[in-house]
Short mmCIF file of C-alpha atoms in Angstrom, two decimals:
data_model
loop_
_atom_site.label_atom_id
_atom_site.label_comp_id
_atom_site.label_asym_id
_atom_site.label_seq_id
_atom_site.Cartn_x
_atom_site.Cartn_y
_atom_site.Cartn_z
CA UNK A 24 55.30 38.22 -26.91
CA UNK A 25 52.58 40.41 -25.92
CA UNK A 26 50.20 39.35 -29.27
CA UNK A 27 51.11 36.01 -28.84
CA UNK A 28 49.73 35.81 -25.11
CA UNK A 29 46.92 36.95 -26.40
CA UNK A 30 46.03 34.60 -28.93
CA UNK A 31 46.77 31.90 -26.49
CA UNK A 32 44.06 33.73 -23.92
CA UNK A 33 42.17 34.01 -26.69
CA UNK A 34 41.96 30.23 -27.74
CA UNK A 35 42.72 28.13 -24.40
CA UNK A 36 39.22 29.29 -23.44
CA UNK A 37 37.98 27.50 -26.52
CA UNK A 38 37.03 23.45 -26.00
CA UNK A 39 35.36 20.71 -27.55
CA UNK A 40 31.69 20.28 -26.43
CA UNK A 41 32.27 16.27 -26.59
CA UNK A 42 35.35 14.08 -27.99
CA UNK A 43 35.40 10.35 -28.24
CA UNK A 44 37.28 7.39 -29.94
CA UNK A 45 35.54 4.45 -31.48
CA UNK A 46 36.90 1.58 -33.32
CA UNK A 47 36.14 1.31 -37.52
CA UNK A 48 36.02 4.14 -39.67
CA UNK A 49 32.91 5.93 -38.02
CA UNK A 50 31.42 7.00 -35.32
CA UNK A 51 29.25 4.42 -33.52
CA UNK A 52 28.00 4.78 -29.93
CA UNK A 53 28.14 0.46 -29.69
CA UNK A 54 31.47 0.51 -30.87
CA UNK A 55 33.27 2.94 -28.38
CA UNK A 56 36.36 2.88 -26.45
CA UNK A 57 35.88 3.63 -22.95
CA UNK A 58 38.80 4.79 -21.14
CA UNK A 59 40.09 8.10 -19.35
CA UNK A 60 40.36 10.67 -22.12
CA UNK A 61 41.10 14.25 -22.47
CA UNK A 62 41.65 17.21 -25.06
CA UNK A 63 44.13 19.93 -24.49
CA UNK A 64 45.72 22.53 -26.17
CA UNK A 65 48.91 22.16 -27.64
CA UNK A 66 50.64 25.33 -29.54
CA UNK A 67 48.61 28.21 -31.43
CA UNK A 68 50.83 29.71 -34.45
CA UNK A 69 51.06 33.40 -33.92
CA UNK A 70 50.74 33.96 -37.49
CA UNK A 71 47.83 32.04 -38.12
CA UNK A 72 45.75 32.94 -35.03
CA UNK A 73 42.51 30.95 -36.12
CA UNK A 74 44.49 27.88 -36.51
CA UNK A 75 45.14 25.58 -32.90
CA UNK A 76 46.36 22.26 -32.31
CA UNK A 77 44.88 19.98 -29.72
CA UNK A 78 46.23 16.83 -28.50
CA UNK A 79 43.35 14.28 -27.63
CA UNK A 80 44.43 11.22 -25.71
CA UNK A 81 43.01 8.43 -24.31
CA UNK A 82 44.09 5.69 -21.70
CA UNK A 83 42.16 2.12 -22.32
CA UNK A 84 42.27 -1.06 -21.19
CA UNK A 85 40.66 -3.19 -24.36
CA UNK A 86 43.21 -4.49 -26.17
CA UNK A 87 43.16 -3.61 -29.98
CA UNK A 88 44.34 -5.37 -33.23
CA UNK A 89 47.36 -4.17 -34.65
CA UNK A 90 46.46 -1.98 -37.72
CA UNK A 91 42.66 -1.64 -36.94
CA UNK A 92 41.02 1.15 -37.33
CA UNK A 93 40.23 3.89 -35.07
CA UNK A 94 37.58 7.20 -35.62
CA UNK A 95 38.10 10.57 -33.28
CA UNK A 96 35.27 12.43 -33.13
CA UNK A 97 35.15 15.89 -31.83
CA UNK A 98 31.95 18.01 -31.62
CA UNK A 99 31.16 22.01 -31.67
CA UNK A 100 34.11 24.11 -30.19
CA UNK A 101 32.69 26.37 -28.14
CA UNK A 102 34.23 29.56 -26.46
CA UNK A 103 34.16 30.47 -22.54
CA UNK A 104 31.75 26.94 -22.66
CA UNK A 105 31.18 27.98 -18.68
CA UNK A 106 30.75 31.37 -18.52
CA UNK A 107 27.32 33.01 -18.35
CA UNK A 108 27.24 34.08 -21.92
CA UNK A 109 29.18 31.18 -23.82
CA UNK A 110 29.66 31.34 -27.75
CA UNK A 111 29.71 29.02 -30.46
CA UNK A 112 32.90 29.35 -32.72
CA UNK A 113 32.04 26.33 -34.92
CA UNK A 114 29.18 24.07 -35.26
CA UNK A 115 29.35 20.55 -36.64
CA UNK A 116 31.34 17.21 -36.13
CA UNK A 117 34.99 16.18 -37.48
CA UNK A 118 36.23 12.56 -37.36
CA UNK A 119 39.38 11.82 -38.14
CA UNK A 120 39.57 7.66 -39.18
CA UNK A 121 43.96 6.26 -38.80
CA UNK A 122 45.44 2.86 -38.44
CA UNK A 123 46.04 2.10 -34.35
CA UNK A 124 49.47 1.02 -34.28
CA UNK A 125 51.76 0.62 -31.36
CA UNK A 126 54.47 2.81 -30.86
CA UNK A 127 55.87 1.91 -27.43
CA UNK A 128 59.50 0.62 -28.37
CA UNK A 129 60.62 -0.29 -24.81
CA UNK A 130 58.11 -2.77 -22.44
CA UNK A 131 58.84 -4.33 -19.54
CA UNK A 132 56.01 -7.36 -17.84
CA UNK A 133 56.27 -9.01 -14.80
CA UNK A 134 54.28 -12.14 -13.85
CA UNK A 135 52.84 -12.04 -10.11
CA UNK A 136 53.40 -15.03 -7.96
CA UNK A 137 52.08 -16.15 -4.53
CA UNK A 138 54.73 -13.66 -2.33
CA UNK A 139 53.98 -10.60 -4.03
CA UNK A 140 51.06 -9.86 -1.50
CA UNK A 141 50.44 -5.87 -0.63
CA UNK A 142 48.34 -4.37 2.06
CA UNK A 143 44.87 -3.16 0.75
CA UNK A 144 42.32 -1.35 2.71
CA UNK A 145 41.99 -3.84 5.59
CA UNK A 146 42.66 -6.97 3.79
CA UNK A 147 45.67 -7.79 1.01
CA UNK A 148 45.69 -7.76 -2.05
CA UNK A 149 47.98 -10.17 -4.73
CA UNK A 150 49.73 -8.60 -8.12
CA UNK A 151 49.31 -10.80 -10.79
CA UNK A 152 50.89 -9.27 -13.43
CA UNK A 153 52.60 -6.07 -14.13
CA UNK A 154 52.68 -3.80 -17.18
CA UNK A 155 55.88 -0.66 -17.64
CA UNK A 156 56.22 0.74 -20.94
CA UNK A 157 57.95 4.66 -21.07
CA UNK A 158 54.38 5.81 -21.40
CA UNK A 159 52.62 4.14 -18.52
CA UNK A 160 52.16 1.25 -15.97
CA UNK A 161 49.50 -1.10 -15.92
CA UNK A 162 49.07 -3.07 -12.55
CA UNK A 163 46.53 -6.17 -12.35
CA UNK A 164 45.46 -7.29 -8.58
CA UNK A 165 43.62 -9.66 -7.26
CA UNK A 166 41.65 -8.13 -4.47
CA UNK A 167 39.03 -10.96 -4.16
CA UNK A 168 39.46 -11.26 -0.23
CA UNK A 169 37.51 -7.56 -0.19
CA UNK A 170 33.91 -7.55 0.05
CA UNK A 171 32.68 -7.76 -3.52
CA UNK A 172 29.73 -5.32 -2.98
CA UNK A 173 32.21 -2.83 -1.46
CA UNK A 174 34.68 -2.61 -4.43
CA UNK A 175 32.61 0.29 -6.36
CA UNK A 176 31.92 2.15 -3.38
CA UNK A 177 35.35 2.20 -1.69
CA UNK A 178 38.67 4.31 -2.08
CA UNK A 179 41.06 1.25 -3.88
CA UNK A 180 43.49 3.37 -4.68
CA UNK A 181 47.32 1.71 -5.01
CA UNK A 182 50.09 3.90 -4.05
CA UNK A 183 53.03 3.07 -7.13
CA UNK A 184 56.11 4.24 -7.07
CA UNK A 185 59.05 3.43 -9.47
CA UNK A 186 62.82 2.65 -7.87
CA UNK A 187 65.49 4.70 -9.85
CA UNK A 188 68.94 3.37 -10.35
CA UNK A 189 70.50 6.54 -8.93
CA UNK A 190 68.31 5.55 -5.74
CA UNK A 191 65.71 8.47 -6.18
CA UNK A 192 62.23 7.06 -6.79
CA UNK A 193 59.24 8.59 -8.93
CA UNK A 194 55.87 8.86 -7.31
CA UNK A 195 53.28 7.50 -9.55
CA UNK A 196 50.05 7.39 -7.39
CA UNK A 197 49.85 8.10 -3.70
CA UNK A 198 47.71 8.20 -0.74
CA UNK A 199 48.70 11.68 0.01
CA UNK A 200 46.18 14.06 -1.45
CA UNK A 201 48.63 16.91 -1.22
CA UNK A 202 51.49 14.62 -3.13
CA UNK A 203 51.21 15.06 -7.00
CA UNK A 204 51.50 11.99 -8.95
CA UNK A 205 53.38 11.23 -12.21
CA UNK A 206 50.07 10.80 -13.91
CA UNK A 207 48.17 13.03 -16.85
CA UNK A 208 45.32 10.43 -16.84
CA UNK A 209 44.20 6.84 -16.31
CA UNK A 210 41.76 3.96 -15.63
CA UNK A 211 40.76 1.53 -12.91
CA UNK A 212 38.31 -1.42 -13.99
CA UNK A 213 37.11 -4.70 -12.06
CA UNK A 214 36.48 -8.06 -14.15
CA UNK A 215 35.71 -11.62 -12.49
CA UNK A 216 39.05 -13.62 -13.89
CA UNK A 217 39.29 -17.48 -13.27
CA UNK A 218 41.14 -16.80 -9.85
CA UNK A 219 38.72 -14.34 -8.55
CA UNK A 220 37.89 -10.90 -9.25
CA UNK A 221 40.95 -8.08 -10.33
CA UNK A 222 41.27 -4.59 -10.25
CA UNK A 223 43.15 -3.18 -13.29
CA UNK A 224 45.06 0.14 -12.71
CA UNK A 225 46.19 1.85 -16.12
CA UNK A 226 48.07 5.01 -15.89
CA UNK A 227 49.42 7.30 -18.33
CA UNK A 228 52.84 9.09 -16.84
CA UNK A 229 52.83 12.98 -17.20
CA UNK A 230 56.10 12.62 -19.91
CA UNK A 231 57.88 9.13 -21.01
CA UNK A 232 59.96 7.83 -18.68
CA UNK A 233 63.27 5.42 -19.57
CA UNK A 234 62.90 2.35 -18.72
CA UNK A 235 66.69 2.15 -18.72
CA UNK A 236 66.82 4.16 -15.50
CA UNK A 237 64.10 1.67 -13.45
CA UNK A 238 65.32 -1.00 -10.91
CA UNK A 239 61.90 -1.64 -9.66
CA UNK A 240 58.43 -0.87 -8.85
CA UNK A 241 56.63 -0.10 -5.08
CA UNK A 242 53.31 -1.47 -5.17
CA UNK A 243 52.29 -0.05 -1.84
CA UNK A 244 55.18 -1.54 0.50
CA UNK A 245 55.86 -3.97 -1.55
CA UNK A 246 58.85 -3.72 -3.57
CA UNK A 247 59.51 -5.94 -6.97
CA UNK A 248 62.61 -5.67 -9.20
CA UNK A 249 62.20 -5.45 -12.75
CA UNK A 250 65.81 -6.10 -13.69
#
């Protein structure tokens, strides 16, 4: 136990100088995906103390062909990267090219309609479609009665919550700052759609959730059943 604490020590302060994804089978700086991504250790083998695996993920918004291809691209793992004296473990880039494929086996979408108006900032807001898979939640809004030039500048957050059958409900985002949300990572966009102008949230839940167990979804006060 005590050895293997200390390769863990040892490698946890080791991380990527710069990680991306980009679509084909190389990396191209026109060609990448933009999203929330991160890189984070996963297990070290106590046997094999120079060997780590990382799990880099990333939450987008672009849709993808099924089967297309997809580069990772990781660059110079550095240790103690913030300290005062950091140190250069390996130099060079890796890609890594694989097929994108989707694995989510359970989804759940809901179409917005007129009703399903929310309170947001001091206007409303209108859902126009919703997104649950066991991975993550993907809410479209149309917030066009805010001020436009006030969107990028403003706190839009949406406070989600998910309705459990056993009446419990999961806190996805909140307004709370001292509330932890069911999130590990995520993305909030703006495009100008034919109605007026939406605000995508995409969030990635902390562990898969079963969709078996949801009733419904809180999008601020608003409630809306999924079943």
């Amino acid at each position: 136990m005590h050895s293997t604490s200390r390769v863990w020590q040892q490698i946890t302060l080791a991380l990527f100088d710069y990680f991306c994804f980009c679509e084909g089978d190389n990396y191209n700086v026109d060609q990448l995906i933009g999203g929330a991504i991160s890189c984070e250790l996963l297990e070290v083998n106590e046997s094999s103390p120079n060997i780590a695996t990382y799990v880099v993920s990333l939450v987008f918004d672009d849709a993808l062909e099924e089967d297309s291809k997809v580069t990772l691209s990781l660059k110079d793992l550095t240790k103690d990267p913030y300290s005062s004296e950091p140190k250069l473990l390996i130099s060079g880039v890796w890609s890594l090219t694989f097929q994108y494929n989707t694995t989510v086996t359970d989804h759940v979408e809901v179409e917005g309609n007129a009703d399903m108006i929310f309170p947001f900032i001091n206007t409303t807001a209108q859902v126009k479609s919703i997104e649950l898979s066991p991975f993550g939640i993907m809410v479209c809004a149309d917030v066009s009665s805010f001020p436009q030039d006030e969107l990028g500048i403003s706190d839009t957050t949406i406070a989600i919550r998910l309705k459990m059958i056993d009446g419990s409900e999961l806190t996805v985002v909140s307004h709370d700052p001292e509330q932890q949300g069911y999130t590990q990572g995520g993305s909030v966009s703006f495009m100008e759609e034919e109605y007026g102008t939406c605000q995508r949230v995409n969030l990635e839940f902390t562990n898969a959730i079963n969709l078996g167990k949801v009733m419904g979804v809180y999008i601020e006060d608003l409630y809306i059943p999924i079943k």
